[in-house]
Coordinates of C-alpha atoms and ligand atoms in Angstrom, one line a residue:
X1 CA -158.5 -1.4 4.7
X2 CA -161.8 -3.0 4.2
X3 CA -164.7 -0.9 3.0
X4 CA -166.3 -2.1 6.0
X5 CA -163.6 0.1 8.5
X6 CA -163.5 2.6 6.0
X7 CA -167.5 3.4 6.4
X8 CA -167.0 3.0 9.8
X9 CA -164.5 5.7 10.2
X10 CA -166.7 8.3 8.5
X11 CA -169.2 7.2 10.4
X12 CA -167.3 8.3 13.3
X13 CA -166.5 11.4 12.3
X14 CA -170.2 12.3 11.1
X15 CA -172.2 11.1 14.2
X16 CA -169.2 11.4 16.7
X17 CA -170.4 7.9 18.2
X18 CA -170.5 4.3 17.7
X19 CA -171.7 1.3 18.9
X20 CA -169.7 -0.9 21.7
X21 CA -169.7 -3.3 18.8
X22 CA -168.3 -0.8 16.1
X23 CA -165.6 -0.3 18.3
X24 CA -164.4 -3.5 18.6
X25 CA -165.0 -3.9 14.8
X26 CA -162.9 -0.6 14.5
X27 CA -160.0 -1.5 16.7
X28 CA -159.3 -5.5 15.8
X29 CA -159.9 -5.0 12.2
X30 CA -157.9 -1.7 11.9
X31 CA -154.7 -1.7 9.4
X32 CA -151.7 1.1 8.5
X33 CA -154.0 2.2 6.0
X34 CA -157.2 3.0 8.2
X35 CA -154.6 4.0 11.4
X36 CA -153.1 6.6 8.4
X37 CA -156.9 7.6 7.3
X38 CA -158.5 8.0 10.8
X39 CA -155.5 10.3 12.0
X40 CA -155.9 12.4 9.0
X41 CA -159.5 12.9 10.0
X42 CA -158.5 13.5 13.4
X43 CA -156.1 16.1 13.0
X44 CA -158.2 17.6 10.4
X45 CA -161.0 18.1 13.4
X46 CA -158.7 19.0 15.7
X47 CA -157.1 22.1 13.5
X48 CA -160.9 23.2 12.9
X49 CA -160.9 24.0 16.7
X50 CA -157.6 25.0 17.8
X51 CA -156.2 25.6 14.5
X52 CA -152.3 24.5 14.0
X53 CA -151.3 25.1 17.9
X54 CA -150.0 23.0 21.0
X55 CA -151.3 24.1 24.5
X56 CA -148.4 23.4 26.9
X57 CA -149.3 22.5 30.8
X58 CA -146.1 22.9 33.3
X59 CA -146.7 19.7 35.4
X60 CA -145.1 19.9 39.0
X61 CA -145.1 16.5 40.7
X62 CA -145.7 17.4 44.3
X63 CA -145.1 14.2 46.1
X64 CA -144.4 10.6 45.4
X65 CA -145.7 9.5 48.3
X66 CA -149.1 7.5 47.8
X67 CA -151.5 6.0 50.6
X68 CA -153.0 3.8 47.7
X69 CA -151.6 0.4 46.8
X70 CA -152.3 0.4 42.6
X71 CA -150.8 -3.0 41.0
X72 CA -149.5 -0.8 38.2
X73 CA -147.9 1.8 39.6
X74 CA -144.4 2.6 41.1
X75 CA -145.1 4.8 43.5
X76 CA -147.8 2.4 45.0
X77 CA -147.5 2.3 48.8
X78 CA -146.5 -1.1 48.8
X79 CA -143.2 -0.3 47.1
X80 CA -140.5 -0.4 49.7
X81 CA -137.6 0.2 46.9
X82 CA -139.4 3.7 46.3
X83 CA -137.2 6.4 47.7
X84 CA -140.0 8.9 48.6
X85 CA -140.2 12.7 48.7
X86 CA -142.6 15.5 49.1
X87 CA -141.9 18.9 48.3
X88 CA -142.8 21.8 50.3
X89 CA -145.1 24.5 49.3
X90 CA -141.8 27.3 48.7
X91 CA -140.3 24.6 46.4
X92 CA -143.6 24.2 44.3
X93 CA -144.3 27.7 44.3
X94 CA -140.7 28.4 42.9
X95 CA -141.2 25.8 40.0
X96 CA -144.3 28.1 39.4
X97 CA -142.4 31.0 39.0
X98 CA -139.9 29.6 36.7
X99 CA -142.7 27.8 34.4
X100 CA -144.6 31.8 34.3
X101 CA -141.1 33.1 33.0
X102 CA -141.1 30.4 30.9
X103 CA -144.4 30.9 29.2
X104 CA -146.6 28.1 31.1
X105 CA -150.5 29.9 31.7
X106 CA -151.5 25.6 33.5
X107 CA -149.9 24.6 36.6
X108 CA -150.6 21.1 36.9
X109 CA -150.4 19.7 40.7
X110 CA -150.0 16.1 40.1
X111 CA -149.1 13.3 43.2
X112 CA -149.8 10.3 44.9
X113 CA -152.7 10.2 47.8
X114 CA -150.6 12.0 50.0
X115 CA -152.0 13.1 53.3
X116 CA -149.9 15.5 54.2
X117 CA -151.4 17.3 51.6
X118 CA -154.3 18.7 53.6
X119 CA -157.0 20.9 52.3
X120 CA -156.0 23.5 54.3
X121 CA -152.0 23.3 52.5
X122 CA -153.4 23.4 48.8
X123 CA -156.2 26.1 49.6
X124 CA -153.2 28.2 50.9
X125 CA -151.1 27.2 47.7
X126 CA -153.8 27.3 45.2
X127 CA -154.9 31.2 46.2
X128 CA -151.4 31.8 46.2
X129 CA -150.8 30.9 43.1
X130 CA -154.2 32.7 41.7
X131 CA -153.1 35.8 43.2
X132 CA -149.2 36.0 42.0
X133 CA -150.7 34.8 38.7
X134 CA -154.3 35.5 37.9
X135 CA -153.8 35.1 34.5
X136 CA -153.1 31.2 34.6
X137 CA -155.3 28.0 35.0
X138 CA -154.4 25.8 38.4
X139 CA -155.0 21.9 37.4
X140 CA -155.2 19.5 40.2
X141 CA -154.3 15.6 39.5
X142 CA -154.1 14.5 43.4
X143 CA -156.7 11.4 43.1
X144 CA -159.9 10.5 44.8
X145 CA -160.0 13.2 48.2
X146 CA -164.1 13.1 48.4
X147 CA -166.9 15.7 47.6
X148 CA -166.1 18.2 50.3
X149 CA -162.4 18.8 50.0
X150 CA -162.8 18.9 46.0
X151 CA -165.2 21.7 46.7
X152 CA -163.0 23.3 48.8
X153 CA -160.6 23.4 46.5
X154 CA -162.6 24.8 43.5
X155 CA -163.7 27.8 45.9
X156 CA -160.3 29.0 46.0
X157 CA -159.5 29.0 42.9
X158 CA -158.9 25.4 41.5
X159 CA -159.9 25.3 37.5
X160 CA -159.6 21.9 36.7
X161 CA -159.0 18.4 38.0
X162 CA -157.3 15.1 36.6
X163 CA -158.6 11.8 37.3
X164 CA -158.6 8.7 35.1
X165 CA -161.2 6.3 35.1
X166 CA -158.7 3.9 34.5
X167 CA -161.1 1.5 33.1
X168 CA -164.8 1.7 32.8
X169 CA -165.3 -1.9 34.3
X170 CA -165.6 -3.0 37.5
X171 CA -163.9 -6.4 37.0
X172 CA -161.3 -5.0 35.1
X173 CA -160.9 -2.1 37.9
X174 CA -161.3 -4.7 40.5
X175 CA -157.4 -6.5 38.7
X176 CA -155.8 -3.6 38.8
X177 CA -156.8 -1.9 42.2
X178 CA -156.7 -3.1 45.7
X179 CA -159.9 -4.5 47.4
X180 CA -160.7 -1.1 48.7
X181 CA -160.4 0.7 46.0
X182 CA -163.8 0.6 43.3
X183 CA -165.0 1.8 40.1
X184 CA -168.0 3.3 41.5
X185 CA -166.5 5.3 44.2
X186 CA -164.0 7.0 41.3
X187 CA -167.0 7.7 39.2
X188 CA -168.6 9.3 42.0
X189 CA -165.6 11.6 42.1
X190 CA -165.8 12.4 38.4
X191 CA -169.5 13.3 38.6
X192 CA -168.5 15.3 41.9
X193 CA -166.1 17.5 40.0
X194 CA -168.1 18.2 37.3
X195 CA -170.9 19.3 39.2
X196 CA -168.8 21.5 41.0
X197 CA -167.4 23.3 38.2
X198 CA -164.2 22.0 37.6
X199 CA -163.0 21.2 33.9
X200 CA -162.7 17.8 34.1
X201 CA -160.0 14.9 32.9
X202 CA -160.6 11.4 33.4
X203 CA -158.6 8.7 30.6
X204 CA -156.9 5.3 30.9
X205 CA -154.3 3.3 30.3
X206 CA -153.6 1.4 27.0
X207 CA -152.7 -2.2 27.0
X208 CA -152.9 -2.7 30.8
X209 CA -152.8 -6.1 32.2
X210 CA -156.1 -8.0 31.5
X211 CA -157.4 -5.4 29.2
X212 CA -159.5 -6.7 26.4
X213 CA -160.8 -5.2 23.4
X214 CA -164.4 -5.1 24.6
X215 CA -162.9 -2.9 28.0
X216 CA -161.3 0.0 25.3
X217 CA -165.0 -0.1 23.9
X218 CA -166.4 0.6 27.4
X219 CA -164.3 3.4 27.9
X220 CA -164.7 4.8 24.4
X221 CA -168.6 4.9 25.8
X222 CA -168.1 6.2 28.5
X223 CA -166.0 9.1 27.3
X224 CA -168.9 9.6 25.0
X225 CA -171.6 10.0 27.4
X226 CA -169.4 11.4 30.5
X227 CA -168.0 14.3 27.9
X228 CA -165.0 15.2 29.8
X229 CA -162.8 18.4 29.4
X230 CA -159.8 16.8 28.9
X231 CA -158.7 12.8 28.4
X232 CA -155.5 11.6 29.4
X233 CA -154.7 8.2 27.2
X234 CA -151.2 6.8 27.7
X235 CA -150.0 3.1 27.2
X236 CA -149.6 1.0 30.6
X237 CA -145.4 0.8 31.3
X238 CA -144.3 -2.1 33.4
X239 CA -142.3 -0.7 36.6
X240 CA -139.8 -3.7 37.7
X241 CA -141.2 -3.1 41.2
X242 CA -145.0 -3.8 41.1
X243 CA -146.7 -7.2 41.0
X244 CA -147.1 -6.1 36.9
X245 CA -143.5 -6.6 36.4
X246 CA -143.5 -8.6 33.2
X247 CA -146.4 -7.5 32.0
X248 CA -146.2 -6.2 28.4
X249 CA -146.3 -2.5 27.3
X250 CA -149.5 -1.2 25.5
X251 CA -148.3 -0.5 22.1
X252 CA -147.5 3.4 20.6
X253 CA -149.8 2.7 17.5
X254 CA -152.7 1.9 19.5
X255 CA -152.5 4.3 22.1
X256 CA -152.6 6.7 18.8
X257 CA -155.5 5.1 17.0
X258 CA -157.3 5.7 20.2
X259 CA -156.0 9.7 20.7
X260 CA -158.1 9.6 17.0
X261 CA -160.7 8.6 17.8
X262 CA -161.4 10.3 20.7
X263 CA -160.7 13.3 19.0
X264 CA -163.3 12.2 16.5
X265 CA -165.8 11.7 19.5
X266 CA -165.4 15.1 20.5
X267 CA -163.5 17.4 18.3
X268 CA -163.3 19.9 21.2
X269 CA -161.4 17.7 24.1
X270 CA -158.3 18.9 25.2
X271 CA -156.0 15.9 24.9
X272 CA -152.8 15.2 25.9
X273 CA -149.8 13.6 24.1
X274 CA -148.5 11.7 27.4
X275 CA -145.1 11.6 28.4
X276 CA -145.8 7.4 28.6
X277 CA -146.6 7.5 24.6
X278 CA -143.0 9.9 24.7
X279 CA -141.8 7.2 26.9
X280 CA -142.4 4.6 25.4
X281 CA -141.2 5.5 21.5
X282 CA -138.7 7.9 19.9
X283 CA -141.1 10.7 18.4
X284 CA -143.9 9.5 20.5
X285 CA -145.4 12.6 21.4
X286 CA -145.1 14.1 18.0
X287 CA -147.3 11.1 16.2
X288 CA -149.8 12.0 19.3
X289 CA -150.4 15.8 18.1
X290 CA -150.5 14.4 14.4
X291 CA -153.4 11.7 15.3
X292 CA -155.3 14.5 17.0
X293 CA -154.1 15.4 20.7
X294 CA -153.4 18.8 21.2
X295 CA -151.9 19.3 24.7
X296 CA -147.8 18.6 25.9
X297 CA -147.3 18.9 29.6
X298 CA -143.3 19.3 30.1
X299 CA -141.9 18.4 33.7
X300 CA -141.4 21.2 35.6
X301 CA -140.7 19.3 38.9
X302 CA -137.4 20.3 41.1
X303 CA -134.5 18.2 38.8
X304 CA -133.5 16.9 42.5
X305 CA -136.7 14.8 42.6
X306 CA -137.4 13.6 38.8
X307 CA -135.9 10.6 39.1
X308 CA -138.3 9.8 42.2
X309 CA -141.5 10.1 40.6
X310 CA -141.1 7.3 38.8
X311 CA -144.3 5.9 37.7
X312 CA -143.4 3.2 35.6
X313 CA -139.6 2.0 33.8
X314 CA -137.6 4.5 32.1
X315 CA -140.1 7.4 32.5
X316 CA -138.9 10.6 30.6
X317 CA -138.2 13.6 32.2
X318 CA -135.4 14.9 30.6
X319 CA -134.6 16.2 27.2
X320 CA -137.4 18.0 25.7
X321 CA -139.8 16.1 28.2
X322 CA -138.2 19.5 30.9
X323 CA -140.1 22.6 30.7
X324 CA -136.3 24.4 30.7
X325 CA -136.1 22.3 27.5
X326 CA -138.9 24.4 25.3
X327 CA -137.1 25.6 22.8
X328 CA -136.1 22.2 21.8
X329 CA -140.2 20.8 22.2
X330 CA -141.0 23.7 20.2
X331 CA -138.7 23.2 17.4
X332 CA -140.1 19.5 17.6
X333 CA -143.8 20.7 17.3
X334 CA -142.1 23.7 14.3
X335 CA -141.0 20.4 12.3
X336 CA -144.6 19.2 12.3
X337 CA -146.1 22.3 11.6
X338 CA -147.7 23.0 15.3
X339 CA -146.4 25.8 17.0
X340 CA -146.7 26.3 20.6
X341 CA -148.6 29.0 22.4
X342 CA -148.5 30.7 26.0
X343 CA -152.1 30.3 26.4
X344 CA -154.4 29.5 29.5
X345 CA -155.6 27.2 26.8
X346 CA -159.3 26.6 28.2
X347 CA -161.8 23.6 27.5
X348 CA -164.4 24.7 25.2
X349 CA -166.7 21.6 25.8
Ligands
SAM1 N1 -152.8 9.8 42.4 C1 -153.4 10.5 41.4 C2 -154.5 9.7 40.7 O1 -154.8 8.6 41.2 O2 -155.1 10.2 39.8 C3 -152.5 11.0 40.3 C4 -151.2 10.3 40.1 S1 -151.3 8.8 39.2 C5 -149.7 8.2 39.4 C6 -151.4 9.4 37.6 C7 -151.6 8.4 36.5 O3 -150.5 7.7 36.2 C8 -152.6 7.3 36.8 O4 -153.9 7.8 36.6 C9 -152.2 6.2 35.8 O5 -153.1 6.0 34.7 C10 -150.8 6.6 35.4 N2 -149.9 5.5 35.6 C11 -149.6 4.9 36.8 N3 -148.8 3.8 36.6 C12 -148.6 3.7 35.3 C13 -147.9 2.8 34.5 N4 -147.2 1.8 35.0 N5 -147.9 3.0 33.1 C14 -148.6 4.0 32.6 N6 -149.3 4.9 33.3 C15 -149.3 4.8 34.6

């Protein structure tokens, strides 16, 4: 590591921002030994705020059926080998009642655009849920459904709402999105839930087609300035049935730098170790909480329907990647020296 990235890291970690060009510095000139230092600094911030723990987040995936068309995705509309699904409100609510016995305090709503999903279904849900369980947090990851239905939404009870940038620019967008689909109009819907009161997540992908160094940088800004709740940060999977087919993988070291130094942006984010950094390699979610993220969300979908949501190849939701599975996820997190908690676990932006 040059003293050049080594400055540079402090830097970060002191002033909590750097320079577009700094992060390109950062990132292409980064080594084992400033990926090792960086993640010490990281986790270090991290444990100052949470201390040694693990918020856990039960994630039901509600539907895999998706009006949108997303060249990176699997359950993109235009996937005709997708064999869809969409479960009804009883069958969510039951997956709710098993993650509360459990220990989940997050219920995380997570599907593709689907329009069956009317405001009037979730409200109905969502104060459901708040009054069998007023004790837990309802997190909604349901895409772009405009200004008036996320304020719908939020009146009933809704705490907080997923939606990654993707990228923060427009050309780049524009390559991985449909013609109808823009940049602008999904940072409209970020500023719209955060005005609105939700806690807010927004992220991207790591290593998706046509993403350059310079892009990462943009997003690293824009997480700076936008300073969301939460920041999902997975590496981009090939599925074998979207126009990315042979597209590499982003890489597991990487996607970890980055977790780092987003931590080190804002030591208080609530940040995920993705089941696509689990995916992707053998003890992948366990080098996320050691470069700084802080947050596991274990699949409590129906088992029937796992296999349906599948996003991108060989998607985990087995193993300790099931919410049925938490003793084994928290003996993983023991070994490491995290320990999980049954905690609302709260942004404290
Ligand atoms: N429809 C909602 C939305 O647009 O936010 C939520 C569901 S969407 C499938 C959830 C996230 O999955 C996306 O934001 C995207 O970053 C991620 N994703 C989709 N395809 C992926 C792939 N091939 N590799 C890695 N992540 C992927």
């Amino acid at each position: 590591m040059t003293n050049e990235i080594k400055n540079l890291i402090y830097k970060l970690a002191q002033q909590h921002s750097l320079t577009e060009e700094e992060y390109i510095q950062l990132i292409e000139a980064r080594d084992a030994e400033a990926q090792a230092l960086l993640a010490k600094i990281a986790r270090q911030a991290a444990d100052e705020v949470y201390g040694k723990t693990v918020f856990i987040r039960g994630l039901i995936e509600i539907s895999n059926i998706c009006k949108n068309d997303c060249l990176y995705c699997g359950i993109r509309c235009g996937n005709a080998d997708c064999a869809r699904y969409r479960l009804r409100p009883e069958e969510i609510l039951a997956c709710v009642d098993q993650g509360y016995a459990l220990g989940f305090r997050t219920f995380v709503m997570q599907g593709g655009e689907d329009v069956w999903f009317t405001d009037e279904v979730l409200c109905n849900l969502i104060q459901t849920i708040k009054t069998r369980y007023p004790d837990c947090a309802v997190t909604l990851s349901l895409g772009e459904r405009g200004r008036e239905s996320f304020a719908k939404l939020r009146q009933v009870g809704a705490d907080r709402y997923l939606l990654r940038h993707e990228t923060a620019d427009a050309v780049h967008y524009s390559k991985l999105h449909p013609e109808k689909m823009s940049l602008a109009y999904r940072m409209d819907c970020l500023r719209d839930l955060k005005t609105l009161g939700y806690q807010v997540g927004c992220g991207f992908m790591v290593g998706s087609p046509y993403q350059t160094t310079a892009h990462i940088a943009k997003d690293l800004k824009f997480i700076e300035t936008f300073r969301p709740d939460m920041c999902g940060i997975g590496p981009f999977i090939p599925h074998k049935d979207t126009p990315f087919r042979r597209e590499p993988a982003g890489s597991a070291e990487l996607t970890c730098f980055l977790l780092s130094v987003v931590r080190l942006i804002h030591p208080r984010l609530l940040l995920p170790a993705t089941t696509a950094l689990g995916s992707i390699s053998e003890g992948g979610r366990e080098r996320g909480i050691l470069s700084g993220a802080n947050v596991i969300m274990p699949n409590l979908s129906p088992v029937a329907v796992r296999d349906k949501y599948m996003l991108y190849n060989n998607k985990l939701s087995s193993g300790p990647e099931a919410a049925q599975n938490l003793k084994d996820l928290k003996e993983r997190m023991v070994s490491i020296g995290y320990e999980i908690v049954v905690d609302r676990g709260d942004s404290k932006q």
